[in-house]
Coordinates of C-alpha atoms in Angstrom, one line a residue:
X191 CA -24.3 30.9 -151.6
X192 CA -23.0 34.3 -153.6
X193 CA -19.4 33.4 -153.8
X194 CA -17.6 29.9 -153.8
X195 CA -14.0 29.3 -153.6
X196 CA -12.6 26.4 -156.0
X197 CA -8.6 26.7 -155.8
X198 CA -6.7 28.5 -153.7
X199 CA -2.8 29.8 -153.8
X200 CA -1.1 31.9 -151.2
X201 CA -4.1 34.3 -150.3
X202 CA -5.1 34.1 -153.6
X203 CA -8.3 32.4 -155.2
X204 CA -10.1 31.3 -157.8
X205 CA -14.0 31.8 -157.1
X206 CA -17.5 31.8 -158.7
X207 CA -19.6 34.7 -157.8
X208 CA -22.9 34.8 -158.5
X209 CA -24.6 37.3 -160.0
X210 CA -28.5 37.4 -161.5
X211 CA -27.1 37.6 -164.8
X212 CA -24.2 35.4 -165.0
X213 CA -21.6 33.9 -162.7
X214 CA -18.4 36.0 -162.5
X215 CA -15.3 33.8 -162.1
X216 CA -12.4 35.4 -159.8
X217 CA -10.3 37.0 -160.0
X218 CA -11.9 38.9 -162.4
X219 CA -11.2 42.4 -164.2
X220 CA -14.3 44.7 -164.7
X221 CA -13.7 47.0 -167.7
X222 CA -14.6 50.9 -166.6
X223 CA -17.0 51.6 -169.4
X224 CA -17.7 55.4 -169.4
X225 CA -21.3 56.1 -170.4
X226 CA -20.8 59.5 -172.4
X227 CA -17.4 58.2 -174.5
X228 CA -17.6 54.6 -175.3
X229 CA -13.5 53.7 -176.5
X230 CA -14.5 50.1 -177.4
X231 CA -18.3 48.6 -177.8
X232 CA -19.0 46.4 -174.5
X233 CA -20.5 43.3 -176.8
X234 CA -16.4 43.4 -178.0
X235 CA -14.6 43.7 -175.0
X236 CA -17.4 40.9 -173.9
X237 CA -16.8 38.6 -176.9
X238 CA -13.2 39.1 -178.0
X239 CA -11.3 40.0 -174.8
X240 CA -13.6 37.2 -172.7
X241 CA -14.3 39.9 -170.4
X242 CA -17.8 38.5 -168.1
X243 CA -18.9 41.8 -166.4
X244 CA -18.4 45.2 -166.8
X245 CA -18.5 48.2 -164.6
X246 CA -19.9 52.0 -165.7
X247 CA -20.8 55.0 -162.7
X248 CA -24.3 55.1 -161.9
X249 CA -23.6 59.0 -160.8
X250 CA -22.2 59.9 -164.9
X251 CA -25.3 58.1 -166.3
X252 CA -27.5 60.3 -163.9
X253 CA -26.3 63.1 -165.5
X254 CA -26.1 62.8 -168.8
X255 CA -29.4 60.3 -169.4
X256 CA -32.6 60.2 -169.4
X257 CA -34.2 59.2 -166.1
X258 CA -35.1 55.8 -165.8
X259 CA -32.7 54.6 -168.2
X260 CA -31.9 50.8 -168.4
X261 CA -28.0 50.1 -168.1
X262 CA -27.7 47.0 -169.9
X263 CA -29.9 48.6 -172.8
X264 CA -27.9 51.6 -172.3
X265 CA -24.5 49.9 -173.2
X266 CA -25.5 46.9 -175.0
X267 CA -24.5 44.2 -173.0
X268 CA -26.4 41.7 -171.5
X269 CA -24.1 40.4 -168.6
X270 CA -23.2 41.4 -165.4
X271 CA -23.1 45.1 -164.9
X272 CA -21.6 46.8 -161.8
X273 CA -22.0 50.4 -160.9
X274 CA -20.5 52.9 -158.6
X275 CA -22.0 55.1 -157.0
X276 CA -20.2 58.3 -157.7
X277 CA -17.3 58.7 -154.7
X278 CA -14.6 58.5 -156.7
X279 CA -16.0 62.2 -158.0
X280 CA -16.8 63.0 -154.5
X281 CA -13.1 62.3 -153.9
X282 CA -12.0 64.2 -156.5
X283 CA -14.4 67.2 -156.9
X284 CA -14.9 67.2 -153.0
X285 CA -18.6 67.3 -153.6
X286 CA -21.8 65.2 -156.0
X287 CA -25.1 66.2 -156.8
X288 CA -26.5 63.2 -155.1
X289 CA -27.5 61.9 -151.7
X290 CA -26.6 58.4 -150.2
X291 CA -30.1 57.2 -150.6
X292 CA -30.7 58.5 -154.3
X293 CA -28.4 56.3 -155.3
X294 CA -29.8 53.2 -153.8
X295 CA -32.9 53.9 -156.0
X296 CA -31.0 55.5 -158.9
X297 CA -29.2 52.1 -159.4
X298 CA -32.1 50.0 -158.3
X299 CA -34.1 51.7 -161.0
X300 CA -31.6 51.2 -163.9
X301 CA -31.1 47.4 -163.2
X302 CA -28.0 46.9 -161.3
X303 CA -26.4 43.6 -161.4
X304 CA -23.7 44.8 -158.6
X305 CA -24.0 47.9 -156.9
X306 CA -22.4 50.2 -155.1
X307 CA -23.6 52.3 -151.9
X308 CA -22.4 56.1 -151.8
X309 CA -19.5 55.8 -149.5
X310 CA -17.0 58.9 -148.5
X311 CA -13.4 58.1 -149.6
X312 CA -11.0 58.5 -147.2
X313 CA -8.3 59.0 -150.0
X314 CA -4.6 58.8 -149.6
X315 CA -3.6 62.2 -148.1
X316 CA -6.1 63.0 -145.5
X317 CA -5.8 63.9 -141.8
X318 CA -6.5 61.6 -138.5
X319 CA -9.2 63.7 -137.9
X320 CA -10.5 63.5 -141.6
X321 CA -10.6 59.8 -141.9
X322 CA -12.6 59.5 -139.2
X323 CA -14.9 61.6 -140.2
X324 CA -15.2 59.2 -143.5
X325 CA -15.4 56.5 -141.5
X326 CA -18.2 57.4 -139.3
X327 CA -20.2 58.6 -142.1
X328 CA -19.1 55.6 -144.8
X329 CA -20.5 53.3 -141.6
X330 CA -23.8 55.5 -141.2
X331 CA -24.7 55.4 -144.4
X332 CA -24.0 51.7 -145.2
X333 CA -26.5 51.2 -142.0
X334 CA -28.8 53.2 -143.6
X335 CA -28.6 51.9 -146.9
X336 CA -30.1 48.3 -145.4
X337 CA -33.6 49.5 -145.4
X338 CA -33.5 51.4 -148.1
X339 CA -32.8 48.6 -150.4
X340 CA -36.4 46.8 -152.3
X341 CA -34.5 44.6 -155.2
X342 CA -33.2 40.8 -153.4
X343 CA -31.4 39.9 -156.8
X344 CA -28.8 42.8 -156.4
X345 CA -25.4 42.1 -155.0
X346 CA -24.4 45.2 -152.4
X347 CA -20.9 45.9 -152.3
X348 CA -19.7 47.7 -148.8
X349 CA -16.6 50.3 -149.0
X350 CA -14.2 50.0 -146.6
X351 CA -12.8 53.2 -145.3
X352 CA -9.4 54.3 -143.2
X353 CA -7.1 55.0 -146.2
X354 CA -3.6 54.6 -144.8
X355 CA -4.9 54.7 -140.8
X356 CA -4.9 50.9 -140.7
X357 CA -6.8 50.8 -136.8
X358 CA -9.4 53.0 -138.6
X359 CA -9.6 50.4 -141.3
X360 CA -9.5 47.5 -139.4
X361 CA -12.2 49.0 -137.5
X362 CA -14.2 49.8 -140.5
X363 CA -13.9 46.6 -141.8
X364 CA -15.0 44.8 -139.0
X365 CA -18.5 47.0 -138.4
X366 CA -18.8 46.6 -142.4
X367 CA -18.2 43.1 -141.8
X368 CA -20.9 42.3 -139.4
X369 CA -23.6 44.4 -141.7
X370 CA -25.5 42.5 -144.7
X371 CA -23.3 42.9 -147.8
X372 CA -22.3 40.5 -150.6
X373 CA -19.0 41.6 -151.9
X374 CA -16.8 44.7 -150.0
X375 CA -14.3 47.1 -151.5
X376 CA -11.1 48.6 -150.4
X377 CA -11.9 52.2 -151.3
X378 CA -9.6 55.1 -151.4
X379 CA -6.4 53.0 -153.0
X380 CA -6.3 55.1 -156.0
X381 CA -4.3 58.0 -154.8
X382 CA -1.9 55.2 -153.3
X383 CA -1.2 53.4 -156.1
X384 CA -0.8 56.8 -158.3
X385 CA 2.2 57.6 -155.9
X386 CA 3.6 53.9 -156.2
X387 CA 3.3 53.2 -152.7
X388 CA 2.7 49.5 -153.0
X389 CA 4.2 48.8 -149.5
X390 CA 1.3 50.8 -147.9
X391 CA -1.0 49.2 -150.6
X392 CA 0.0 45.6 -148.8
X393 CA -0.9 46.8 -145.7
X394 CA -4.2 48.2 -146.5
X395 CA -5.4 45.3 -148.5
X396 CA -4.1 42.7 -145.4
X397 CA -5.8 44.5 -142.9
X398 CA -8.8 44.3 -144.8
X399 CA -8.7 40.8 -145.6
X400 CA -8.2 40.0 -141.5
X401 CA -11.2 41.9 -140.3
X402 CA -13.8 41.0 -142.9
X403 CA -15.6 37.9 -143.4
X404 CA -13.8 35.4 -145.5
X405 CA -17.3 34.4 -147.6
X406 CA -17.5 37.5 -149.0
X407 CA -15.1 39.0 -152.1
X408 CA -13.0 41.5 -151.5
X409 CA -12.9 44.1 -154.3
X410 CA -9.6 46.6 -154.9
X411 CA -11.4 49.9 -156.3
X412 CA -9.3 51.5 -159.5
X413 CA -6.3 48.8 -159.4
X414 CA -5.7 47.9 -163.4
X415 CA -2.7 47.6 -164.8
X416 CA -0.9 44.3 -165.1
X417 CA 2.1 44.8 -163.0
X418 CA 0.0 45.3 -159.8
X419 CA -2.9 42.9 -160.1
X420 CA -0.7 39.5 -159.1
X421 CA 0.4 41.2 -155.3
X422 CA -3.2 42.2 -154.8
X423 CA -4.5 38.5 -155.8
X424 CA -1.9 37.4 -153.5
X425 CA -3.0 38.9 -150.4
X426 CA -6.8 38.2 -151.3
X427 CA -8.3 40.7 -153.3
X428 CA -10.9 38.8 -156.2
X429 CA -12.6 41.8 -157.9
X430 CA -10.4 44.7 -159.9
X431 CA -12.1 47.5 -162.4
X432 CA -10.1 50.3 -163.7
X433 CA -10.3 52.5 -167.2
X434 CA -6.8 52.3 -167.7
X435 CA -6.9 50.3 -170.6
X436 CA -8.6 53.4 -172.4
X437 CA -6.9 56.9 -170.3
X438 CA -3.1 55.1 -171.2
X439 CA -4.2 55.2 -174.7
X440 CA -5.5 58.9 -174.9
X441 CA -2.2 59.2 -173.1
X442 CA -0.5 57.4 -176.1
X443 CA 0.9 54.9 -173.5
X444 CA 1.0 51.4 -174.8
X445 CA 1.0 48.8 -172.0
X446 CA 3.0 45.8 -171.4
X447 CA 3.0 43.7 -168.3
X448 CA 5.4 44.8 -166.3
X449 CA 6.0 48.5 -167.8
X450 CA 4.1 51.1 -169.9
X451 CA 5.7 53.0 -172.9
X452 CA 5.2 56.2 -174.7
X453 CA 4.5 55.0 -178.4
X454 CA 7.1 57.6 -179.3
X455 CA 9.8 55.4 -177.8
X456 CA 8.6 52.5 -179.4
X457 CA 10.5 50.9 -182.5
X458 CA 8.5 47.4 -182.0
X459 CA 5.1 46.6 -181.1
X460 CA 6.5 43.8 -178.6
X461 CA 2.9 42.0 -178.8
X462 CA 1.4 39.1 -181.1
X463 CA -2.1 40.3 -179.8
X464 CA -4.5 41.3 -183.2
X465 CA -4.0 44.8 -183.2
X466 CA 0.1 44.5 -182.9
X467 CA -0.2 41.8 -185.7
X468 CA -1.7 43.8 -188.1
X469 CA 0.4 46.8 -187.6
X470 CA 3.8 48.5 -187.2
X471 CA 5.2 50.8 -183.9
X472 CA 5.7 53.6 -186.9
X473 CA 2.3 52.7 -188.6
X474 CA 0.5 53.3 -185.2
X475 CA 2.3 56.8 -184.5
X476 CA 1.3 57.7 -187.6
X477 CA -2.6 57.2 -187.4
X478 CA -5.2 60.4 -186.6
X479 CA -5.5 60.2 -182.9
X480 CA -8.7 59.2 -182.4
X481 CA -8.4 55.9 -184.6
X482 CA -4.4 55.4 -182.7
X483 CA -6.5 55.7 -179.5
X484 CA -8.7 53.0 -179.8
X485 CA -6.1 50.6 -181.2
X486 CA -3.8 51.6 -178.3
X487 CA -7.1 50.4 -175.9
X488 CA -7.6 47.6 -177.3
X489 CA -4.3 46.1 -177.3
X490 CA -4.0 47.6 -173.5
X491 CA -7.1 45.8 -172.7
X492 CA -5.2 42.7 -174.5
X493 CA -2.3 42.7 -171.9
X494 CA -5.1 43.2 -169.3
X495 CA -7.1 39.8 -170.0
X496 CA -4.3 38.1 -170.7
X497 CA -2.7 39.1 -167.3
X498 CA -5.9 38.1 -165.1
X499 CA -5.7 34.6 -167.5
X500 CA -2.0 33.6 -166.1
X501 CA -2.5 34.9 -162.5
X502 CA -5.9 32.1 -162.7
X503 CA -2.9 29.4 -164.3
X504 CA -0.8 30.1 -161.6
X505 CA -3.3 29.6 -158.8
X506 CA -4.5 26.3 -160.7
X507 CA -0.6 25.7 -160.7
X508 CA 0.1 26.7 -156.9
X509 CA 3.1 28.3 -158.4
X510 CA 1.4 32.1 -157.5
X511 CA 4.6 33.0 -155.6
X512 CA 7.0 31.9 -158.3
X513 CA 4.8 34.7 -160.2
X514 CA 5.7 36.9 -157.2
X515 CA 9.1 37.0 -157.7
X516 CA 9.1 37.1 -161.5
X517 CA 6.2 40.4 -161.9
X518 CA 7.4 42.1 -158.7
X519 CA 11.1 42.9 -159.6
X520 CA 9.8 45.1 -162.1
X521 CA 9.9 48.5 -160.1
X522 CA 11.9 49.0 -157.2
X523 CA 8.7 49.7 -155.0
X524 CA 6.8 46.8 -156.5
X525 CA 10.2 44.9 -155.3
X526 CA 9.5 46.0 -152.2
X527 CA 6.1 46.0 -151.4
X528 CA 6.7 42.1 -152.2
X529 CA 9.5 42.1 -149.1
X530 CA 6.8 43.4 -147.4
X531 CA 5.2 39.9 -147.5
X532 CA 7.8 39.1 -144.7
X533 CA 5.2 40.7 -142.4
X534 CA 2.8 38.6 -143.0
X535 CA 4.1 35.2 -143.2
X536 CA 1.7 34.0 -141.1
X537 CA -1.1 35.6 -142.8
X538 CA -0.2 33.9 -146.1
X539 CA 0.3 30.4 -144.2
X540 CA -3.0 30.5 -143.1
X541 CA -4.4 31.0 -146.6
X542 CA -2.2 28.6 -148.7
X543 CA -3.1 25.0 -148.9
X544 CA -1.1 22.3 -147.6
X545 CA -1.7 19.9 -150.0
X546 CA -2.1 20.1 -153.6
X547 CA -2.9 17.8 -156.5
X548 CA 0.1 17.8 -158.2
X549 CA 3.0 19.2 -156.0
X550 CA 6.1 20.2 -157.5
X551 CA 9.5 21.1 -156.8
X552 CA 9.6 25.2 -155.1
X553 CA 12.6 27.4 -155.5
X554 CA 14.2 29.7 -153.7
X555 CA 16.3 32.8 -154.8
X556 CA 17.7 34.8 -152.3
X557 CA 16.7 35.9 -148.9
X558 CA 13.1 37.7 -149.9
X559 CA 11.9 33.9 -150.8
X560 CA 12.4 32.6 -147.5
X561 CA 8.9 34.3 -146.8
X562 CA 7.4 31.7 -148.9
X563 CA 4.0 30.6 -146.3
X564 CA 6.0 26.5 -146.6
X565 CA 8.7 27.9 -144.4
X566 CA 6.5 30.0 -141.6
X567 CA 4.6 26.4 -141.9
X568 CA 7.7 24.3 -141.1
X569 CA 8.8 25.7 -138.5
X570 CA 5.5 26.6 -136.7
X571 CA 4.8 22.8 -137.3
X572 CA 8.2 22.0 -135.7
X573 CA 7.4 24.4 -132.6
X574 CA 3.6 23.2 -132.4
X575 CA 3.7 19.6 -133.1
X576 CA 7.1 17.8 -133.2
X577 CA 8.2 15.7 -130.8
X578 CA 12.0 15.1 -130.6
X579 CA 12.7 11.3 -130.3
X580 CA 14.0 10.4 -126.8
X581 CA 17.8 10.5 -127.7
X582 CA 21.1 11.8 -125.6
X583 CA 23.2 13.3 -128.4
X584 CA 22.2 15.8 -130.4
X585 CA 24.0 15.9 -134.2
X586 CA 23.5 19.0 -136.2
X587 CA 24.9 18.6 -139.7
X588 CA 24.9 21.4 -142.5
X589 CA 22.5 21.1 -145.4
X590 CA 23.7 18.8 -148.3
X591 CA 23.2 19.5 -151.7
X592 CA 21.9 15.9 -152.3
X593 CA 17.9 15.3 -151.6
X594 CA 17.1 13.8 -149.5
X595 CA 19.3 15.0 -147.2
X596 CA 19.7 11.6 -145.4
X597 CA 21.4 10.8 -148.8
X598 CA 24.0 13.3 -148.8
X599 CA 27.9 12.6 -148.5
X600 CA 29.0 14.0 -145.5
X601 CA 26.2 11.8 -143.7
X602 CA 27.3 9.4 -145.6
X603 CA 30.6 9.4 -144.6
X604 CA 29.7 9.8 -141.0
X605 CA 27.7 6.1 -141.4
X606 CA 30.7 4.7 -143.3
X607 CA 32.8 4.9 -140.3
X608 CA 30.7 2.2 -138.3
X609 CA 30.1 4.5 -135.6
X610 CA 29.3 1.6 -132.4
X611 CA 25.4 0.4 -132.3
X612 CA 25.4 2.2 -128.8
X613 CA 26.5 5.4 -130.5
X614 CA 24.0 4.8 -133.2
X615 CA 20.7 4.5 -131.0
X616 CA 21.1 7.0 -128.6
X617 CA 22.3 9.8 -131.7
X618 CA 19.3 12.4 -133.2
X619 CA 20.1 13.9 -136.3
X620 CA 18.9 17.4 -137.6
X621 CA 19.9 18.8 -140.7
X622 CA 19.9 22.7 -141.2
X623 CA 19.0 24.2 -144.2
X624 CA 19.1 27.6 -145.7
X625 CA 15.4 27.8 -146.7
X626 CA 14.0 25.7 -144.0
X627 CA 16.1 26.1 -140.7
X628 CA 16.3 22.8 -140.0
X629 CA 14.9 19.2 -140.8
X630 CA 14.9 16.7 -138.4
X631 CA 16.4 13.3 -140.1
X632 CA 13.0 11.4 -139.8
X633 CA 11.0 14.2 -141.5
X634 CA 13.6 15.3 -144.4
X635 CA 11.9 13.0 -147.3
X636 CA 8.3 15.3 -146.0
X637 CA 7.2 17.3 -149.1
X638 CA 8.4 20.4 -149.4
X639 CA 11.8 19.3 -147.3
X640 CA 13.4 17.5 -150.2
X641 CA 11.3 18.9 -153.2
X642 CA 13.2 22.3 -153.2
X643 CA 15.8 24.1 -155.0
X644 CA 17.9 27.3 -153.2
X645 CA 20.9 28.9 -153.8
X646 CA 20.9 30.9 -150.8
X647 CA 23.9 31.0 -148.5
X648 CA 23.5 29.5 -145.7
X649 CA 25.4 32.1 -143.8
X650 CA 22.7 34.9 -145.0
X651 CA 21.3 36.9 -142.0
X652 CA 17.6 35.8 -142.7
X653 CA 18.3 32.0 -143.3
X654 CA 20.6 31.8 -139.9
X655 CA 18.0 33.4 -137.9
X656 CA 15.6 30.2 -139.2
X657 CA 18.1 28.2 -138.4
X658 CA 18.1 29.6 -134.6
X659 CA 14.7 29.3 -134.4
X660 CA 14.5 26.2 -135.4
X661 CA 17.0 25.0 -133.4
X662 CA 15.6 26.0 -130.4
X663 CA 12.5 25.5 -130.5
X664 CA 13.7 21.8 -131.0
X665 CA 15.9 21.7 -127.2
X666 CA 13.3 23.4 -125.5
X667 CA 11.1 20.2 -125.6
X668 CA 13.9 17.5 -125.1
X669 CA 16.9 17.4 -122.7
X670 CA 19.9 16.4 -124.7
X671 CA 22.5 15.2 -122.8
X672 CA 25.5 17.0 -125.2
X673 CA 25.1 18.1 -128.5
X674 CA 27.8 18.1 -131.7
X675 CA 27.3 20.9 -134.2
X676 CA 28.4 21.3 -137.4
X677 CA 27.6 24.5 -139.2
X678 CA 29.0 28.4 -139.6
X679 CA 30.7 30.3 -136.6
X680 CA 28.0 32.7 -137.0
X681 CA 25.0 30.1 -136.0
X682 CA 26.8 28.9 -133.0
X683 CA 27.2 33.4 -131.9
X684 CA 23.2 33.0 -132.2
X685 CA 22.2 29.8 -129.8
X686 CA 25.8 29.2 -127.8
X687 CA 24.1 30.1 -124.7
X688 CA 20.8 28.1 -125.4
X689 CA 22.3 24.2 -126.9
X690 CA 23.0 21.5 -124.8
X691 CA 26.7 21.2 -122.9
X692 CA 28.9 19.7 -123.2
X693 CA 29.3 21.3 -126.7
X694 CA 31.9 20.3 -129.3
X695 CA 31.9 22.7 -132.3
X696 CA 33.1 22.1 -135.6
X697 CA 33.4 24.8 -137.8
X698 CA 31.7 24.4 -141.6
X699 CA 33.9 25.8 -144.4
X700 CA 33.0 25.1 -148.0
X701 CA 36.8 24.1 -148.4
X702 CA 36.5 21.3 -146.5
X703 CA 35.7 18.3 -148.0
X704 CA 32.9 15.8 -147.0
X705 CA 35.3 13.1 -145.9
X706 CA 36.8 15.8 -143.5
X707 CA 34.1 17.2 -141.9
X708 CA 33.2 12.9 -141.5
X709 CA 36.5 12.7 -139.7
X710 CA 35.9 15.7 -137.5
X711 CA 32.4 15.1 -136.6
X712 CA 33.1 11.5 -135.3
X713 CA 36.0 12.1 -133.3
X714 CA 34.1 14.4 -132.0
X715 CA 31.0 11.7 -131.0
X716 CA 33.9 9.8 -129.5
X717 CA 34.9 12.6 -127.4
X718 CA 31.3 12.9 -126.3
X719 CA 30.9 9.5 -125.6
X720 CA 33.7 9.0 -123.2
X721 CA 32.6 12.4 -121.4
X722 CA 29.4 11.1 -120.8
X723 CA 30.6 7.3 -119.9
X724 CA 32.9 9.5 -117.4
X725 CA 29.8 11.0 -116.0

């Protein structure tokens, strides 16, 4: 086994990958070392930034080495080593001085730990007609590449090509899929990600995830900095490299994790790592460029470790989405690449576990939370598996801020009347709720039911259309014989046509009190009672 899942959040994993020289733990950053200008030595950003594998371009070392040159000699590092294979120059230069199978040797020869076959990019701006020429071609020469390989011990990773023509990706993914690779890569998401299209980004890296195998680590090409890297763990990518710890800093851009700054707007170094310690923000724009620059890298790479550190906590946590809503209102587009999610709710609810060793209280803020994978699980459980108990009257009741619901006041009140045993037996009680639709009265003590905290309205758009569906997907398996509800106008303009009759409606207002509503609500069981002892 190459790869070994040991926690999971969301689509999100923790993983061991193993490689001849090392297991790699996911998700995991590989530092872009460039062979011809080395920013920081690889033994540091090994041993101080905890850093387990690198990656360098097996195409830059062709050029500029000897032939036959060792990488792990040639960089001084003895762990895992990854190298590419020279398509992100083809992308960018339109052309390399290599062929497909060249490289195959080329990285077999200079002791590859992970390696890369010599893919065509798609990239983020090409035509139908385009992509599928790099997809015919990216396919033909991963074929190839099968018998060309002679070295067992070396991990293969398989491009996936498409760019933003998800049927073309899918496609690729799935012929990729069936072919013998150990990890595969999302290629051409550079140029995406450069124009801050993270909504397209989502769909790419889904559509990905859905049509390859789920043993095999999935690997986001050139995705870096620290605002980005908890979506794309989210949705199931494992592997990241990216120099932009050291082309920020010849840039004089000083990273943070959710932002990046000029150093010429900064009047603090708002970091405790060891390079911001030991200096000022005026100190550092003061320093000969070369020396600012590799100070700048190395507290970028800082951010960088420590950002792939909390996304592991938060996995080991199972509070990944919580990070979600925290990391992703830090752009507008990162906002809304994580609305986004609401299109693939049931994508996420596949992936997330059920159960977890310690489960905690989840919160919800407003309207983009309510694509949490616990509420497409709720009420696919209630559509799939309830049963309704066999019981004439149907009671709907608004949400109470009291958990468990059961324990709230205006059921409380409602019991405090003595409502007759007959009354009593025949009476089923759902509860609606503004993150979960409803919650039938036997399941509301079910973790997360009563182990939640919202303060969304329950007359939002999103959290009345869960309340709908819920509803009905509860009277489409029983035949109630009348049904009492108790919530806003605008829920009963959604299912009027669908509930049980006779119908008596009682409007919920926030004025009212709970002893009110009680009042209401029972008078209008009576009603019902002596309609139906009519019948």
């Amino acid at each position: 086994m190459v790869f070994e899942v040991i926690e999971k959040d969301l689509a999100g994993k923790i993983g061991e990958l193993e490689t001849r020289r090392g297991v790699i733990q996911t998700p995991a950053l590989l530092p872009v070392v460039n062979p011809v200008k080395i920013t920081i030595p690889p033994k540091e950003i090994s041993e101080e930034y905890g850093f387990e594998a690198l990656i360098t371009n097996a195409y830059l070392i062709k050029k500029h080495f000897p032939v036959n040159v060792e990488v792990h000699h040639l960089l001084g590092f003895k762990g895992p080593i990854m190298t590419d294979s020279g398509a992100y120059q083809l992308l960018l230069y339109g052309d390399v001085e290599i062929a497909p199978e060249e490289v195959i040797w080329l990285q077999e020869s200079m002791g590859s730990d992970i390696a890369v076959i010599l893919d065509v990019p798609t990239g983020g701006e090409a035509t139908r007609a385009r992509a599928e020429e790099t997809v015919r071609e990216t396919l033909r020469r991963a074929e190839e590449s099968l018998s060309l390989r002679s070295d067992p011990s070396i991990l293969w990773v398989g491009p996936i090509q498409g760019g933003t023509y998800l049927d073309l990706l899918a496609y690729c993914a799935r012929k990729i899929g069936s072919m013998d690779f150990h990890i595969h890569a999302l290629g051409s998401p550079t140029q995406i990600m450069e124009q801050y299209d993270y909504p397209q980004l989502v769909d790419m890296i889904v559509t990905a995830r859905l049509n390859l195998p789920l043993n095999r680590p999935l690997h986001l090409f050139g995705a870096g900095h620290p605002m980005i890297l908890p979506l794309a763990v989210a949705l199931g990518c494992d592997l990241f490299d990216s120099a932009a710890y050291a082309i920020f800093a010849r840039d004089n851009r000083y990273m943070l994790p959710t932002r990046t700054v000029k150093i010429e707007h900064l009047h603090e170094l708002p970091c405790s790592c060891p390079v911001c310690r030991k200096t000022t923000a005026e100190e550092l724009k003061e320093l000969p460029k070369e020396e600012r620059e590799k100070l700048i890298a190395r507290h970028n790479l800082y951010i960088t470790a420590m950002e792939i550190r909390a996304i592991k906590q938060r996995i080991q946590e199972g509070t990944l989405w919580e990070y979600l809503e925290e990391k992703c209102r830090s752009h507008p587009l990162l906002y809304q690449a994580f609305k986004r999610l609401g299109k693939y709710t049931k994508y996420l609810e596949k992936f997330d576990p059920v159960t977890r060793g310690s489960p905690r209280g989840i919160f919800f803020f407003d309207e983009t939370s309510l694509n949490r994978p616990e509420v497409e699980r709720h009420l696919s459980r209630l559509e799939e598996r309830y049963l309704p108990p066999p019981k004439e009257i149907l009671l709907i009741l608004p949400e109470s801020p009291q958990k468990p619901l059961h324990q709230g006041p205006l059921y409380k009140a409602i019991l405090a009347s003595k409502l007759p045993k007959k009354l009593e037996k025949t009476l089923h009680v759902v509860f609606l709720s503004s993150a979960f639709g409803v919650i039938p009265e036997e399941l509301d003590e079910v973790y997360p039911l009563s182990q939640h905290e919202s303060c969304i309205e329950p007359t939002s758009k999103r959290s009345l259309q869960l309340m709908a569906r819920g509803l009905l997907s509860i009277i489409k398996k029983h035949r109630y014989k009348a049904t009492v509800l108790c919530s806003p106008r605008e829920l009963l303009q959604l299912i009027e046509h669908s509930i049980p009759k006779p119908l008596l409606f009682i409007e919920w207002r926030e004025a009212k009190s709970p002893n009110e509503l009680a009042e209401e609500v029972v008078s209008a069981l009576w009603s019902l009672v002596r309609q139906l002892e009519g019948q």
